[in-house]
XYZ file of C-alpha atoms in Angstrom:
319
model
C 145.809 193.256 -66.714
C 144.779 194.065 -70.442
C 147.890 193.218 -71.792
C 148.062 189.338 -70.091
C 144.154 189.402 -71.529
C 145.427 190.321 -75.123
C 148.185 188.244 -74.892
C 146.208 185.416 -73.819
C 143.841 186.029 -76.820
C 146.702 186.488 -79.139
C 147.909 182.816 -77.833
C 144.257 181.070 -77.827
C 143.977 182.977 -82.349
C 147.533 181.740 -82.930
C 146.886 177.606 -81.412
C 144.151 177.813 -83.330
C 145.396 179.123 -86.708
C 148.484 176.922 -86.449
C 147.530 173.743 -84.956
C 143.689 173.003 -84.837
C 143.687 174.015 -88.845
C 143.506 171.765 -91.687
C 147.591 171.981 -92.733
C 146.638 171.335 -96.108
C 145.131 174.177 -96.956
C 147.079 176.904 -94.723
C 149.090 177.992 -98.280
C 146.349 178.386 -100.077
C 144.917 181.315 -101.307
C 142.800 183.364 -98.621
C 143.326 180.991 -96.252
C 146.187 182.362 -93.899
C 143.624 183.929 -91.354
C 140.106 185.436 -91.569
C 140.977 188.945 -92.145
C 141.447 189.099 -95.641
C 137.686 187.258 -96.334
C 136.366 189.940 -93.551
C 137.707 192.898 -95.349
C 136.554 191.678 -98.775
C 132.975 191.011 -97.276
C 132.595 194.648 -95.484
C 134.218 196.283 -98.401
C 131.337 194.241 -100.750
C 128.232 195.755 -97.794
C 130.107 199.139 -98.221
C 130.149 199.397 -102.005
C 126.199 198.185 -102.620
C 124.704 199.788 -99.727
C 126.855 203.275 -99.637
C 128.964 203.822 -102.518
C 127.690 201.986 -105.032
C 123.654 203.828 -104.809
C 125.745 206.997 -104.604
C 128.126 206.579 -107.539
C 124.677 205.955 -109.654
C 122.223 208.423 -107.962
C 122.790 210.935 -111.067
C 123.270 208.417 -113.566
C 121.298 206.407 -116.288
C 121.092 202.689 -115.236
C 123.135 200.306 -116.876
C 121.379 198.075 -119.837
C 122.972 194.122 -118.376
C 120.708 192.115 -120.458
C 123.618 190.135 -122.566
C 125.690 190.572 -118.940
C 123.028 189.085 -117.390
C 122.276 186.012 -119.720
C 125.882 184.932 -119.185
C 126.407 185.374 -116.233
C 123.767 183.784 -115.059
C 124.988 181.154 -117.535
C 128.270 180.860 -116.219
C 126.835 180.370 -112.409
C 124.693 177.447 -113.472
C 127.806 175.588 -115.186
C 130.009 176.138 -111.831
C 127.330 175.344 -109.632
C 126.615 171.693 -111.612
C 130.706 171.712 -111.817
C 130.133 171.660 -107.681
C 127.268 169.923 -107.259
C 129.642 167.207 -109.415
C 132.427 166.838 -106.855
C 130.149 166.869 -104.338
C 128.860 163.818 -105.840
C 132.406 162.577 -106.599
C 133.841 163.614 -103.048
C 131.311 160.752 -101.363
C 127.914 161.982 -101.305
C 124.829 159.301 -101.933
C 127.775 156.919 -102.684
C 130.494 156.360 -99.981
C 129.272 159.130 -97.685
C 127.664 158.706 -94.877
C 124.367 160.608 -94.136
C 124.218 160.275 -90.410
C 127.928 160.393 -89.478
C 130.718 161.655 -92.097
C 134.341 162.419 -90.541
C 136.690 164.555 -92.391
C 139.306 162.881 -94.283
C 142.639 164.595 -93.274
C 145.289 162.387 -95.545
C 146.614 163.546 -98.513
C 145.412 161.317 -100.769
C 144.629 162.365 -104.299
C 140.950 161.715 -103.512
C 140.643 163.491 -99.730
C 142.674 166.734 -102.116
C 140.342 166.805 -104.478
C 137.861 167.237 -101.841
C 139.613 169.746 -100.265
C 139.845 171.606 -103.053
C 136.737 171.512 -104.213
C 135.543 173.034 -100.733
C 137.619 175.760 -101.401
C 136.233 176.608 -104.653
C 132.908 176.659 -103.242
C 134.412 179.346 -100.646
C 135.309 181.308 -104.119
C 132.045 180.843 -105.532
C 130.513 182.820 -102.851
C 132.884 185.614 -104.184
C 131.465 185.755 -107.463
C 127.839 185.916 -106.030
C 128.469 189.443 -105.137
C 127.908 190.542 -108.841
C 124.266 189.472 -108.296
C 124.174 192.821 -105.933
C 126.372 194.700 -107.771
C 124.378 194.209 -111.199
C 121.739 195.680 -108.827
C 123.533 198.911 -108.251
C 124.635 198.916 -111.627
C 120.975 198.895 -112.912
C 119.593 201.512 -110.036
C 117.688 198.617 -108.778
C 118.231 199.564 -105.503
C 114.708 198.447 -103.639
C 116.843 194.833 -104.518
C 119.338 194.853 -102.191
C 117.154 193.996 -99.381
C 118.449 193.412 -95.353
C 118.265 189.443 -96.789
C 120.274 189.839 -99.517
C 123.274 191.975 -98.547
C 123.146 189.507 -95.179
C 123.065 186.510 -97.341
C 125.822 187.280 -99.186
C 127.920 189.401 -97.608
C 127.911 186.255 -94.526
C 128.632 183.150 -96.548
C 132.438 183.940 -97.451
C 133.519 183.814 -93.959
C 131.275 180.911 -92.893
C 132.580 179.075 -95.870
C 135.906 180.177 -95.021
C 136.071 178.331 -91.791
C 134.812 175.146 -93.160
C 137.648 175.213 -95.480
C 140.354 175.730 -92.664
C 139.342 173.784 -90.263
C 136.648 170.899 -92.111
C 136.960 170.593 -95.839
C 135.118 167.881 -96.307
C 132.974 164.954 -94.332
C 129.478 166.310 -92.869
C 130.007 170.038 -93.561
C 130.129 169.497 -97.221
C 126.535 168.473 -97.158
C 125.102 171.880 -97.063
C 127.545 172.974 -100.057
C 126.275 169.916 -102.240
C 122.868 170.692 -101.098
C 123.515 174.822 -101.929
C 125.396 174.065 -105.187
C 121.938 172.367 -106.248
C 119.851 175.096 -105.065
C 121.896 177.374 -106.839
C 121.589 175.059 -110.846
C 117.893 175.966 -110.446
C 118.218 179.304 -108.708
C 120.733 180.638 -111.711
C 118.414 178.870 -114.341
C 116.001 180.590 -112.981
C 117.821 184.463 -113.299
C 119.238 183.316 -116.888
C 115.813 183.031 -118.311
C 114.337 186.041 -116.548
C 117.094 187.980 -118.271
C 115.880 187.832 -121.618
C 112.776 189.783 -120.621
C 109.183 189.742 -120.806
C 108.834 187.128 -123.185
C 109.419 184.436 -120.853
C 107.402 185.614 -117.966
C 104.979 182.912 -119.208
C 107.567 180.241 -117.998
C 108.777 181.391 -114.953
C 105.547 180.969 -112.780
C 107.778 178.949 -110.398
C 109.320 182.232 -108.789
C 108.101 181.905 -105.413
C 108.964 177.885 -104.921
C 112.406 179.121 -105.140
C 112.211 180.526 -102.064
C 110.117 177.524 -100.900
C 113.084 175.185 -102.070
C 115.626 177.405 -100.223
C 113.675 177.362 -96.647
C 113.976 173.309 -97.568
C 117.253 173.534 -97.677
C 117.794 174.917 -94.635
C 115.511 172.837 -92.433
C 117.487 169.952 -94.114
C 120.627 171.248 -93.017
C 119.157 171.764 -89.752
C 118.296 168.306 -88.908
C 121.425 167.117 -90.656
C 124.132 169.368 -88.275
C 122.228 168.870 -84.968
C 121.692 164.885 -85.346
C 125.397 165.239 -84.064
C 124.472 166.121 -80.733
C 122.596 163.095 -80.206
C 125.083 160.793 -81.550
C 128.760 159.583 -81.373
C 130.593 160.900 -84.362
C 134.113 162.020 -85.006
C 133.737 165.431 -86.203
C 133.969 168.692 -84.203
C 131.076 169.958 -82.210
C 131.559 173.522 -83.024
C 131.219 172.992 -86.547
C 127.800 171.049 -85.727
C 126.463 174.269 -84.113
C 128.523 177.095 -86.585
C 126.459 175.369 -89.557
C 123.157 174.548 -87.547
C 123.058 178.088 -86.914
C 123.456 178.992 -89.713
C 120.963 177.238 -91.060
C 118.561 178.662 -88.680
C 119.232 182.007 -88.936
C 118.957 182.034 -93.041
C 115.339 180.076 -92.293
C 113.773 183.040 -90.641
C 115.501 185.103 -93.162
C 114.067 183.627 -96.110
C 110.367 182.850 -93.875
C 110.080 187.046 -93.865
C 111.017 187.399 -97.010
C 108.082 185.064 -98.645
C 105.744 186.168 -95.988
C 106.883 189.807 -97.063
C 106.801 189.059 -100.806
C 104.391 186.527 -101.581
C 101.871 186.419 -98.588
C 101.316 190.661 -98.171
C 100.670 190.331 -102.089
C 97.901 187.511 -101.906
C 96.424 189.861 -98.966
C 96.662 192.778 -100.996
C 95.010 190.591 -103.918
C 92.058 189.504 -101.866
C 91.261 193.154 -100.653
C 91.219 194.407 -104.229
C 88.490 191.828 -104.543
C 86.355 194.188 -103.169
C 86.976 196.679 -105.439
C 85.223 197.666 -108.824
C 86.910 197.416 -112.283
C 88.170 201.141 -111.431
C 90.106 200.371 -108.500
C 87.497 202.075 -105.977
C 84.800 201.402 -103.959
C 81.637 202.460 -101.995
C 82.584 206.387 -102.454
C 81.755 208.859 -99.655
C 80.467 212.344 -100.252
C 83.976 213.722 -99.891
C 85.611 211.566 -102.165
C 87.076 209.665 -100.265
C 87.095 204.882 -100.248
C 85.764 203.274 -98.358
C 87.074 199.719 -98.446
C 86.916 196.599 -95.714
C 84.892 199.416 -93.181
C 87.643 202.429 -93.440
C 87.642 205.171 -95.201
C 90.613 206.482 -97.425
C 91.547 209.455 -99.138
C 91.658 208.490 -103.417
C 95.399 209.257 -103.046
C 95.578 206.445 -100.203
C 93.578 204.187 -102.745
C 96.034 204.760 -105.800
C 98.805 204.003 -103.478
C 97.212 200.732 -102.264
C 97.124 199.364 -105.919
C 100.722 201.115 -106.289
C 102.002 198.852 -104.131
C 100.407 195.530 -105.311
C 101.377 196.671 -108.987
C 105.125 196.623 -107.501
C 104.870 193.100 -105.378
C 103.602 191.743 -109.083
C 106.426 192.902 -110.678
C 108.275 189.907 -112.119
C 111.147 191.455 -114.192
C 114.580 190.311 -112.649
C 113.750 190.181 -109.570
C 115.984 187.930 -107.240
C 114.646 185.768 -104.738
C 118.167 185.043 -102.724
C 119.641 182.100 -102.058
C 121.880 182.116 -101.167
């Protein structure tokens, strides 16, 4: 009884590999079969959650700052590179917005596109170093339940657009996420150089903002498909709808976590005198909003506001 059930799942993986695939792309590199993108994606969790904080744990972060800069650099000129044959591949031109089928022929045009799908599926490769330069610099309170999901996800959901969709409606999230990403990496490039440009970077939260936009965008733009006739493959509408709705709620924590806990925080210190405390009991101890705390309890309070404020390289994820 197992066996005919393994068998018949061996069967079902191999039709689909072989002939429900894009042939184009089945010699390319990575794109064989999902195993290789799995490994490389739960070797990358592995390294920054496990190995990576343990490697550093007795050692002196790593100074990035030139790293950084170019780096970041380098991500903003393959993003626009992207975003540029997104353009080219159809997109506010020939493409259209409510119904875009994949174009299988192998014309030098429907290649290019293609191609360029698959080095978006690379370019979520190279996003591990944002982690990585994490570890490297014992940032570790960084790499955050979004982040390591973010990242450590979009390889192998890219990957499957690439085998079985590259290009059509799928590629509307990648030439909306390639765009994201020019101001994202902008974004980390100037933080880089340090305190200096704090000034300029007051923006930090609408990143996040522009990132939940994204998704409800990509939202409305996969699921239209299910109320219309349109020659592209159902599963895809609900793999990237999906998608897009878990990475919402993702990103919705994270700026309640970061941004709205931190205007909270601010408001409560409001009640506070220029020393941090107020309305002092005869022990000692705060009392603030109608409980008391212990002084220790107070210095921790402002602790942990002093730490959401911090602005130095932090990463809001995009991904």
């Amino acid at each position: 009884m197992m066996t005919t059930i393994l068998q018949k799942i061996s069967e079902g993986y191999n039709d689909i590999m072989q002939n429900k695939s894009d042939p184009r792309v089945s010699d390319w590199p990575l794109m064989s079969g999902p195993l290789p993108t799995i490994l490389i994606c739960a070797s990358y969790a592995l390294i920054v959650t496990k190995i990576g904080p343990k490697l550093m744990e007795n050692r002196k972060p790593f100074d990035l700052k030139k790293t950084l800069i170019i780096y970041n650099a380098l991500q903003v000129i393959f993003s626009a590179w992207l975003f540029s044959e997104a353009i080219h591949a159809g997109w506010f031109t020939t493409y259209s917005f409510k119904c875009q089928p994949v174009d299988y022929s192998y014309s030098p045009h429907a290649l290019r596109t293609a191609s360029g799908c698959w080095w978006y599926y690379i370019s979520k490769f190279t996003e591990f170093l944002d982690t990585i330069f994490f570890v490297l610099r014992k940032k570790n309170d960084h790499v955050s339940r979004l982040h390591v999901i973010h990242h450590g996800i979009m390889p192998l959901s890219t990957w499957f657009g690439v085998k079985f969709t590259p290009g059509g409606h799928s590629t509307f999230f990648g030439m909306l996420n390639t765009f994201v990403h020019i101001v994202m990496y902008s974004y980390y490039m100037l933080a880089a150089f340090g305190p200096s440009m704090q000034k300029y970077l007051w923006w930090k939260k609408y990143l996040t903002v522009l990132q939940m936009v994204q998704f409800v965008l990509v939202m409305v733009h996969a699921f239209q498909l299910l109320l219309i006739e349109c020659d592209y493959p159902k599963a895809f509408v609900w793999w990237i709808g999906l998608h897009a709705i878990m990475f919402y709620f993702l990103f919705k924590d994270f700026y309640n976590q970061s941004y709205n806990k931190k205007k909270q925080m601010k408001v409560e210190t409001k009640h506070m005198n220029g020393n941090g405390v107020h309305n002092y009991t005869r022990n000692g101890s705060v009392k603030r909003n109608g409980y008391i705390t212990t002084e220790v309890q107070q210095r921790r309070f402002v602790k942990q506001l002093d730490f959401l404020g911090e602005s130095e390289g932090v990463k809001l994820e995009e991904r």
